[in-house]
Tab-separated table of C-alpha atoms in Angstrom:
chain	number	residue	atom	x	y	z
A	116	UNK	CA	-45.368	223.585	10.252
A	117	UNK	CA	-42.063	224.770	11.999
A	118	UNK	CA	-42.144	227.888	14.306
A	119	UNK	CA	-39.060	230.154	14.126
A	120	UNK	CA	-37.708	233.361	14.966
A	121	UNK	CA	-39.605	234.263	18.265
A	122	UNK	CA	-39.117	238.305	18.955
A	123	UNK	CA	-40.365	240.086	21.916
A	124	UNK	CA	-40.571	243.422	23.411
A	125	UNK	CA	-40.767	244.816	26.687
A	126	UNK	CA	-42.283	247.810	26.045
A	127	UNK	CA	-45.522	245.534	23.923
A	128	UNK	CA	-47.398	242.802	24.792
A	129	UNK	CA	-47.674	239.220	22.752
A	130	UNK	CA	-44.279	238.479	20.339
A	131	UNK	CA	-43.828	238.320	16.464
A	132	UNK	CA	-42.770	235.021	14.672
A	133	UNK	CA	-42.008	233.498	11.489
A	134	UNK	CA	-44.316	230.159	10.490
A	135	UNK	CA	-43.502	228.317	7.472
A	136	UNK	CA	-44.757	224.287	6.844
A	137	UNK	CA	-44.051	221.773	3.166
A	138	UNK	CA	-46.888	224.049	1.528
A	139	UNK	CA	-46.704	227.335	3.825
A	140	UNK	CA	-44.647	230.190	2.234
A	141	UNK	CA	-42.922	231.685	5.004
A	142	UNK	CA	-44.698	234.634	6.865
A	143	UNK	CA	-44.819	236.761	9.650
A	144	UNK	CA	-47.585	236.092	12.666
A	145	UNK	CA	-48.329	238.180	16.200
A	146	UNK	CA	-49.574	236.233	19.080
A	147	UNK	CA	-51.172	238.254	21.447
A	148	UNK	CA	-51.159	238.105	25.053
A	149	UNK	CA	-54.541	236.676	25.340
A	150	UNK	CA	-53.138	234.297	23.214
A	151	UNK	CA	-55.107	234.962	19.765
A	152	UNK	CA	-52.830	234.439	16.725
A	153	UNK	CA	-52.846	236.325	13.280
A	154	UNK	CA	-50.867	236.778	10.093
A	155	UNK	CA	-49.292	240.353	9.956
A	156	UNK	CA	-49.257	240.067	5.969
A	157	UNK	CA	-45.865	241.680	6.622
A	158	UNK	CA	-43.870	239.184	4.006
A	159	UNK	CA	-45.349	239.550	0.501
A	160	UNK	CA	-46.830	236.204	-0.848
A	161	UNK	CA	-44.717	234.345	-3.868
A	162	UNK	CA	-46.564	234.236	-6.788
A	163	UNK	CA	-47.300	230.629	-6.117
A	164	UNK	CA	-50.371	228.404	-6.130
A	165	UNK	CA	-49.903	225.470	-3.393
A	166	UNK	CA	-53.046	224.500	-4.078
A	167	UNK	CA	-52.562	221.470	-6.582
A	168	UNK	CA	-50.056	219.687	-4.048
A	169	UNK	CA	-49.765	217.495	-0.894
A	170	UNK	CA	-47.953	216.824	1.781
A	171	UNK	CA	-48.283	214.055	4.306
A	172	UNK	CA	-46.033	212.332	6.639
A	173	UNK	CA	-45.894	208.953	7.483
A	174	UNK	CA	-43.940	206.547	9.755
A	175	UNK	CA	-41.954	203.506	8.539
A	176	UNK	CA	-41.571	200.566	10.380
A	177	UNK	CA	-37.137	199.873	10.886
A	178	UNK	CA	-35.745	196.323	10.961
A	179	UNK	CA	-35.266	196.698	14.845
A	180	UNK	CA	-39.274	197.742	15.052
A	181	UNK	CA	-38.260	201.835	15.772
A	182	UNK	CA	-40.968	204.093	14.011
A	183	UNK	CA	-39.102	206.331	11.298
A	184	UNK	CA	-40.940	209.661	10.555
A	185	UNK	CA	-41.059	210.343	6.545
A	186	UNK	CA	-42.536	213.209	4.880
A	187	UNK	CA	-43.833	212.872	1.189
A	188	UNK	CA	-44.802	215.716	-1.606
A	189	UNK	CA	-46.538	215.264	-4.539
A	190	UNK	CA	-49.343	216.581	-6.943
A	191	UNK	CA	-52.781	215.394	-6.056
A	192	UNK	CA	-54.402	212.576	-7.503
A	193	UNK	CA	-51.694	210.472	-7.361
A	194	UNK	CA	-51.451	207.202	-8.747
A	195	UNK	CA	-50.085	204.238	-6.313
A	196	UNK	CA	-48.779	202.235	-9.373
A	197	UNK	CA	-44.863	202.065	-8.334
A	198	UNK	CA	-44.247	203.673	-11.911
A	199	UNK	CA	-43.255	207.321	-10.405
A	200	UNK	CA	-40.262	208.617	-9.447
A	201	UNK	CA	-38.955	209.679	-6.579
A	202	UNK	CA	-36.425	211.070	-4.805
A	203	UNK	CA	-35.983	211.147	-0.378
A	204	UNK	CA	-33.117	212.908	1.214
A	205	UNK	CA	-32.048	212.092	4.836
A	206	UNK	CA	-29.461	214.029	7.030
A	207	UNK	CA	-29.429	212.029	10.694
A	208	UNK	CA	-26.488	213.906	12.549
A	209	UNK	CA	-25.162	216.087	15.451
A	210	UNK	CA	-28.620	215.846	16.926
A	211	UNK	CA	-29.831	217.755	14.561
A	212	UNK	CA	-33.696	218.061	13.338
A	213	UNK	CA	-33.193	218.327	9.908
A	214	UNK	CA	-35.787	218.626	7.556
A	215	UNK	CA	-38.562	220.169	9.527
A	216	UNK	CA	-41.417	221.722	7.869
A	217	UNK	CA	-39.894	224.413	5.453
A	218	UNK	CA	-41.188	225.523	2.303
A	219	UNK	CA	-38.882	225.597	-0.497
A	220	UNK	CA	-40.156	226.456	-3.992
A	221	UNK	CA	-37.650	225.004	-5.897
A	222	UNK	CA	-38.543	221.578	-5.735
A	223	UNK	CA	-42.081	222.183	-6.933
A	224	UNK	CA	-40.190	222.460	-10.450
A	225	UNK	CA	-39.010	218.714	-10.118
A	226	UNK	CA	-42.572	217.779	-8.239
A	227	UNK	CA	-44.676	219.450	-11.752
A	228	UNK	CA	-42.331	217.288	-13.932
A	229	UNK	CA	-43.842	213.923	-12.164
A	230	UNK	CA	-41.442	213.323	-9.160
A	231	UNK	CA	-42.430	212.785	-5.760
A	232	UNK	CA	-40.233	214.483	-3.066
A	233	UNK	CA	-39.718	212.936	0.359
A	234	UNK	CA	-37.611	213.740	3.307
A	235	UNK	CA	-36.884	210.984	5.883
A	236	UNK	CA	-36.306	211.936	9.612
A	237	UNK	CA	-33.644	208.935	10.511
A	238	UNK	CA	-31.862	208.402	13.956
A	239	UNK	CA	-28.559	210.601	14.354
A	240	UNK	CA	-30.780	213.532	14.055
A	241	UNK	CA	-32.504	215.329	17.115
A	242	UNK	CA	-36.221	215.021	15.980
A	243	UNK	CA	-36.931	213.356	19.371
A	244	UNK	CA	-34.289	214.204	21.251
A	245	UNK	CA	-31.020	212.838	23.008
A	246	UNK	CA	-31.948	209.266	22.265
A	247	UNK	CA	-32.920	210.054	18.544
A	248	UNK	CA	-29.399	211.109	18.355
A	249	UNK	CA	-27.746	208.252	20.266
A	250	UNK	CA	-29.623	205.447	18.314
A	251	UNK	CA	-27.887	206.837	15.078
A	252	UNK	CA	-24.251	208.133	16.911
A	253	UNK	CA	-20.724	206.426	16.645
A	254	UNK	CA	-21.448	202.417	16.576
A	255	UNK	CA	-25.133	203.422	16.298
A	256	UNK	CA	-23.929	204.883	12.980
A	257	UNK	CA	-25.994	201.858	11.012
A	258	UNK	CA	-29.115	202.682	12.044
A	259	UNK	CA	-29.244	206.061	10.153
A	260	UNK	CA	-28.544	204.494	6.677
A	261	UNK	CA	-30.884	201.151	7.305
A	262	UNK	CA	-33.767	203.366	8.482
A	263	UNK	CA	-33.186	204.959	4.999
A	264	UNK	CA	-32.857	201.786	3.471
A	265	UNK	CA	-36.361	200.831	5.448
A	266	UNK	CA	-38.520	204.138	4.327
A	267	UNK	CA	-37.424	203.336	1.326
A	268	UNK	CA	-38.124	199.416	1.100
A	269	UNK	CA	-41.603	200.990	2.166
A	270	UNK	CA	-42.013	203.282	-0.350
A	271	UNK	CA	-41.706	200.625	-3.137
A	272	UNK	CA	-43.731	198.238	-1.495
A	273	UNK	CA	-46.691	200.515	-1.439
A	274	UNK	CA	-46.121	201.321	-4.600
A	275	UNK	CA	-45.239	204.927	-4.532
A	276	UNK	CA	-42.436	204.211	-6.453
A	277	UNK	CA	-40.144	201.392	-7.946
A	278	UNK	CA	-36.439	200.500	-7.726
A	279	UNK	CA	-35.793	201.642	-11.029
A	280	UNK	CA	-37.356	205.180	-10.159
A	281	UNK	CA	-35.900	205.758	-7.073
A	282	UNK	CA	-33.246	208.474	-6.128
A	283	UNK	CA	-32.016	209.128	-2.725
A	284	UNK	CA	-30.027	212.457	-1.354
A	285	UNK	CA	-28.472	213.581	1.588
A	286	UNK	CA	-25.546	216.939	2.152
A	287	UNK	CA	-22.701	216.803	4.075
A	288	UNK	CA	-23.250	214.201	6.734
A	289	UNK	CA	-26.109	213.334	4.673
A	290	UNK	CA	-23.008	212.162	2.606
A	291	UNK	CA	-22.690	209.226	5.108
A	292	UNK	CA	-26.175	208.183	5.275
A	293	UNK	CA	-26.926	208.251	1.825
A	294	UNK	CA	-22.889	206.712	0.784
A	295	UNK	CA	-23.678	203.731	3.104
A	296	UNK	CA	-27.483	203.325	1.747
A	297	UNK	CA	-26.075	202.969	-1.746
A	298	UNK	CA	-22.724	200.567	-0.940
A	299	UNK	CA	-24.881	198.555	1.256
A	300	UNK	CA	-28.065	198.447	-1.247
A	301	UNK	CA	-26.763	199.088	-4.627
A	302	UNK	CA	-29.476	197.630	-6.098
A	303	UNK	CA	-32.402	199.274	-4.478
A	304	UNK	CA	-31.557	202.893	-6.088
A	305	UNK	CA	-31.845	203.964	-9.446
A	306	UNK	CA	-29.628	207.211	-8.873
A	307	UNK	CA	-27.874	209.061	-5.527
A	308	UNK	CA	-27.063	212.651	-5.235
A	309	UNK	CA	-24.426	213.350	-3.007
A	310	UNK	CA	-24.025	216.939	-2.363
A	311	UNK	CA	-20.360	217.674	-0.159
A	312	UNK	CA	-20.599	214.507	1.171
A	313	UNK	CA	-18.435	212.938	3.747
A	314	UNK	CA	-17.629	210.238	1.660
A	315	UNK	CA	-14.158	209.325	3.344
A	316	UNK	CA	-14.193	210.218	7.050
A	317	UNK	CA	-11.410	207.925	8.172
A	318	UNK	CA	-9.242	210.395	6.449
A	319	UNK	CA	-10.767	213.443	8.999
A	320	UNK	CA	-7.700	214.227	10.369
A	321	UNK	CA	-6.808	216.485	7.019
A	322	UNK	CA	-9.932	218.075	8.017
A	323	UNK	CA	-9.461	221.718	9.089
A	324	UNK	CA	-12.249	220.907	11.664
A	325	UNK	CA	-12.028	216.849	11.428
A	326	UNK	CA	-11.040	216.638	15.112
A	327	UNK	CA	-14.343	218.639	16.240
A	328	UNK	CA	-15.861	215.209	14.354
A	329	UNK	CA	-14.387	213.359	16.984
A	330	UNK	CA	-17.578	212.931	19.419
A	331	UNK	CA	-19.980	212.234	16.802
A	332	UNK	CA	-17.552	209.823	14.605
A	333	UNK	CA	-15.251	208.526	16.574
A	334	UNK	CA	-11.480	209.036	17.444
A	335	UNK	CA	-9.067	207.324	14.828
A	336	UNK	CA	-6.261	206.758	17.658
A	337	UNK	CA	-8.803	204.122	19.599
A	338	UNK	CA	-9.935	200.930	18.435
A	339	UNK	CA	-13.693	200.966	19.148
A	340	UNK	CA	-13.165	204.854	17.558
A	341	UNK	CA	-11.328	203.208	14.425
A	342	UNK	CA	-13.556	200.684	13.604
A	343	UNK	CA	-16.586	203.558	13.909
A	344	UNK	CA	-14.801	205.218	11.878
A	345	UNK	CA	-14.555	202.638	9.238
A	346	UNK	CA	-17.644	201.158	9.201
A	347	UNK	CA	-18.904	204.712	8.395
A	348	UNK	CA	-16.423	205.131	5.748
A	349	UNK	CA	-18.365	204.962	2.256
A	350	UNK	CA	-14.954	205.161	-0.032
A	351	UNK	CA	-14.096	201.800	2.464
A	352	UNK	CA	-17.060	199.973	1.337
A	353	UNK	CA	-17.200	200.226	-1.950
A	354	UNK	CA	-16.629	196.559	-4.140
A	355	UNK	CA	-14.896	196.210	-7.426
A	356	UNK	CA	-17.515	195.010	-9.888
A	357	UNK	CA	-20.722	195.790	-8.395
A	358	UNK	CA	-23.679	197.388	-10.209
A	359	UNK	CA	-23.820	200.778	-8.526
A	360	UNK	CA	-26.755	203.198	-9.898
A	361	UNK	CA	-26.183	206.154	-11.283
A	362	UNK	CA	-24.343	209.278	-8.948
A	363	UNK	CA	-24.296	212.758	-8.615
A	364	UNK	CA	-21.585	214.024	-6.279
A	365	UNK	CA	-21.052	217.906	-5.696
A	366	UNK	CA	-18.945	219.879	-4.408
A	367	UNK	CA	-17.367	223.783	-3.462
A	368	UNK	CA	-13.569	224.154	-4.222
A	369	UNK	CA	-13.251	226.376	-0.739
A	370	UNK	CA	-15.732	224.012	1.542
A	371	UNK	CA	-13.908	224.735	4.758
A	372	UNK	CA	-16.068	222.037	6.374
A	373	UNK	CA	-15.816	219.065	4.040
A	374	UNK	CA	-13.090	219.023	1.845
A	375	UNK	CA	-13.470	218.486	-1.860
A	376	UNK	CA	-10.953	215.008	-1.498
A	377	UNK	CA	-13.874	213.324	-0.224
A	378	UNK	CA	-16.831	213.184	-3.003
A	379	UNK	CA	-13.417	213.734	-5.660
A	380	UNK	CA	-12.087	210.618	-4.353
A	381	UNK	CA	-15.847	208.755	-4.246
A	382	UNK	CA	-16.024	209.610	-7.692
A	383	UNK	CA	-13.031	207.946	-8.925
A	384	UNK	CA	-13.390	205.088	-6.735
A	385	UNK	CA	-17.138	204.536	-8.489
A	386	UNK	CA	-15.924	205.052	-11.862
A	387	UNK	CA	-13.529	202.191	-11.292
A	388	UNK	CA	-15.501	199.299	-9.232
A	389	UNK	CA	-19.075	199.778	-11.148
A	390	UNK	CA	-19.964	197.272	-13.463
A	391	UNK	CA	-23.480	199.116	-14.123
A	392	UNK	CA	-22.311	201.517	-16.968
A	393	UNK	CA	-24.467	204.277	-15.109
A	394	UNK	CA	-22.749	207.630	-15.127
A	395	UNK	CA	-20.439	208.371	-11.816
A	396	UNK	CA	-20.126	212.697	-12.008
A	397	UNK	CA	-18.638	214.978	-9.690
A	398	UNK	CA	-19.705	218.690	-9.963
A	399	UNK	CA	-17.408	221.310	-9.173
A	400	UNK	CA	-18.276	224.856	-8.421
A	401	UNK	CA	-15.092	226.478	-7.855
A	402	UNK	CA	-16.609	229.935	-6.562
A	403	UNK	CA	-18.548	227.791	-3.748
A	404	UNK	CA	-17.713	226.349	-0.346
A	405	UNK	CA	-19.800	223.860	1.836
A	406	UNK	CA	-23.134	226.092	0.098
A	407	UNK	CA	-24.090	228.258	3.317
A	408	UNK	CA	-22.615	231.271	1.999
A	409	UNK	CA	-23.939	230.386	-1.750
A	410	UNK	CA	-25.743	233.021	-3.862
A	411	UNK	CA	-29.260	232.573	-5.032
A	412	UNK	CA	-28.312	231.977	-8.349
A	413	UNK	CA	-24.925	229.411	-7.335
A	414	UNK	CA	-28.199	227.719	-5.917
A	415	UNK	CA	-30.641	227.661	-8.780
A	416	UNK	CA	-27.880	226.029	-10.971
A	417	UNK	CA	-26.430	223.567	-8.506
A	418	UNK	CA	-30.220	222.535	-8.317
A	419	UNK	CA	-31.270	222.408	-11.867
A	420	UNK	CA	-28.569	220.404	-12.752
A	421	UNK	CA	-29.432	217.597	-9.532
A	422	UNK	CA	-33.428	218.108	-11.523
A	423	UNK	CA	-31.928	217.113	-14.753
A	424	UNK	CA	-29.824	214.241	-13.685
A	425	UNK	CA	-32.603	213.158	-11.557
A	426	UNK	CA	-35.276	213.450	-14.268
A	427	UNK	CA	-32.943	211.473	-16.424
A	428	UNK	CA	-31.946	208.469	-14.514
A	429	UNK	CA	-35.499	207.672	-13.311
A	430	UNK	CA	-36.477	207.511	-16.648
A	431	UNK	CA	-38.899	210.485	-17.031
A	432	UNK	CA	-39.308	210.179	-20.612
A	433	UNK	CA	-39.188	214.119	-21.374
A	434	UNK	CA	-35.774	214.740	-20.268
A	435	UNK	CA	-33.881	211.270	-21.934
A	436	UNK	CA	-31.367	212.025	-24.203
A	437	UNK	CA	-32.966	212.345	-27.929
């Protein structure tokens, strides 16, 4: 589970903080000073059963032998048979530990219609530190797309699920990791949801923060910072021609920190070069920026329509077109 939120008083021994985990609704807990631990039953509990799911986490092996943490959802009792689908998301930036233990209700919608739900912890991110970071920074870059390209080469092997029921995601910088997956391994993934995506950082200089980028990126005036740049550069990459699966790319008319040219011009680019006939959208929600600031219910529809699309490019025979 993740730990947040730790709030202390002078005046009272012990502290307050908020616990949540995959399966944990979020909730308040005291520790005391003699260090006993309790649930306040301050937050109210959703009106949800956890009980018929699982989550368990595993560790993929990369190309260059590195251990890759992965997390996988799922109802019990289910069947290794490679026929279900699924969908991982990966982030892998700014040093970042993205997706830590966190329950989020939503996607137990998209988990009761068959799907399995998986995050992958790749290097960029800060899930162990400086050196996570490093091994996925500037002309590191590589190894946070191929260790998604790895979990995910696991995942079918084992028989979780199958290239033709296999979706990955990723947000903003997740843009990156899950752009590069797909142009490098079009093949491998049924459908990609790419949700206000860096899909075109070489152009980060018409960035209202693009030079902040610079450390992480690289700097377009240098050569080594260039050809970072570049080989990061999804929109670069992609090949007239080539069978590209089925995207989803979203974005918020007033994103201050990704602007909509990126995942507009993906989309145009895709619709071009693919030879698969698999749809290429772009959703727009003009009301919406980079989705911090987004209302519960901006939310709920942004995600029901990634469920659809996701439902129907894996093939979940329920949601195909009659």
């Amino acid at each position: 589970g993740t730990l947040r939120a730790l709030h202390g008083s002078p005046d009272e021994e012990g502290a307050l903080f908020s616990f949540t985990g995959w399966l944990a609704p979020g909730d308040i807990w005291s520790a005391a000073a003699d260090g006993k631990v309790a649930a306040t039953g301050l937050t109210p509990p959703p009106p949800i059963d956890v009980r018929p799911y699982e989550a368990k986490r595993f560790f993929a092996t990369a190309r260059d032998g590195t251990q890759i943490p992965y997390t996988l959802i799922y109802r019990k009792g289910l069947r290794r048979d490679g026929r279900t689908p699924a969908w991982i998301s990966a982030y892998g930036s700014y040093g970042i530990p993205a997706y830590t233990p966190t329950f989020a209700g939503r996607i137990l919608a998209l988990i009761d219609a068959g799907f399995i739900v998986g995050y992958a912890n790749v290097r960029g991110g800060g899930e162990y530190g400086r050196e996570w970071h490093k091994g996925g920074q500037l002309m590191n870059k590589p190894n946070t797309w191929r260790d998604l390209i790895d979990v995910c080469e696991e995942l079918c092997a084992k028989k979780y699920t199958s290239r033709s029921r296999l979706a990955i995601g990723g947000r903003s910088a997740g843009g990156i990791t899950v752009g590069r997956a797909m142009t490098e391994r079009p093949e491998l993934f049924a459908a990609v949801i790419d949700g206000v995506g860096w899909s075109n950082p070489l152009r980060y200089v018409a960035e209202p923060n693009g030079y902040g980028e610079e450390p992480e990126w690289g700097r377009i005036s240098e050569e080594a910072g260039y050809r970072a740049l570049k080989l990061i550069d999804s929109y670069q990459h992609v090949q007239d021609g080539t069978a590209y699966p089925a995207v989803l790319l979203t974005t918020g008319v007033t994103d201050p920190r990704v602007g909509p040219f990126h995942v507009a011009k993906m989309t145009a680019r895709l619709q071009a070069a693919s030879s698969s006939g698999k749809p290429v959208l772009l959703r727009v929600d003009f009301d919406a920026g980079h989705g911090i600031g987004s209302t519960r219910a901006q939310q709920d529809r942004e995600a029901a329509d990634t469920y659809a699309f996701l439902l129907w490019q894996t093939g979940v025979r329920a949601y195909q077109p009659a």
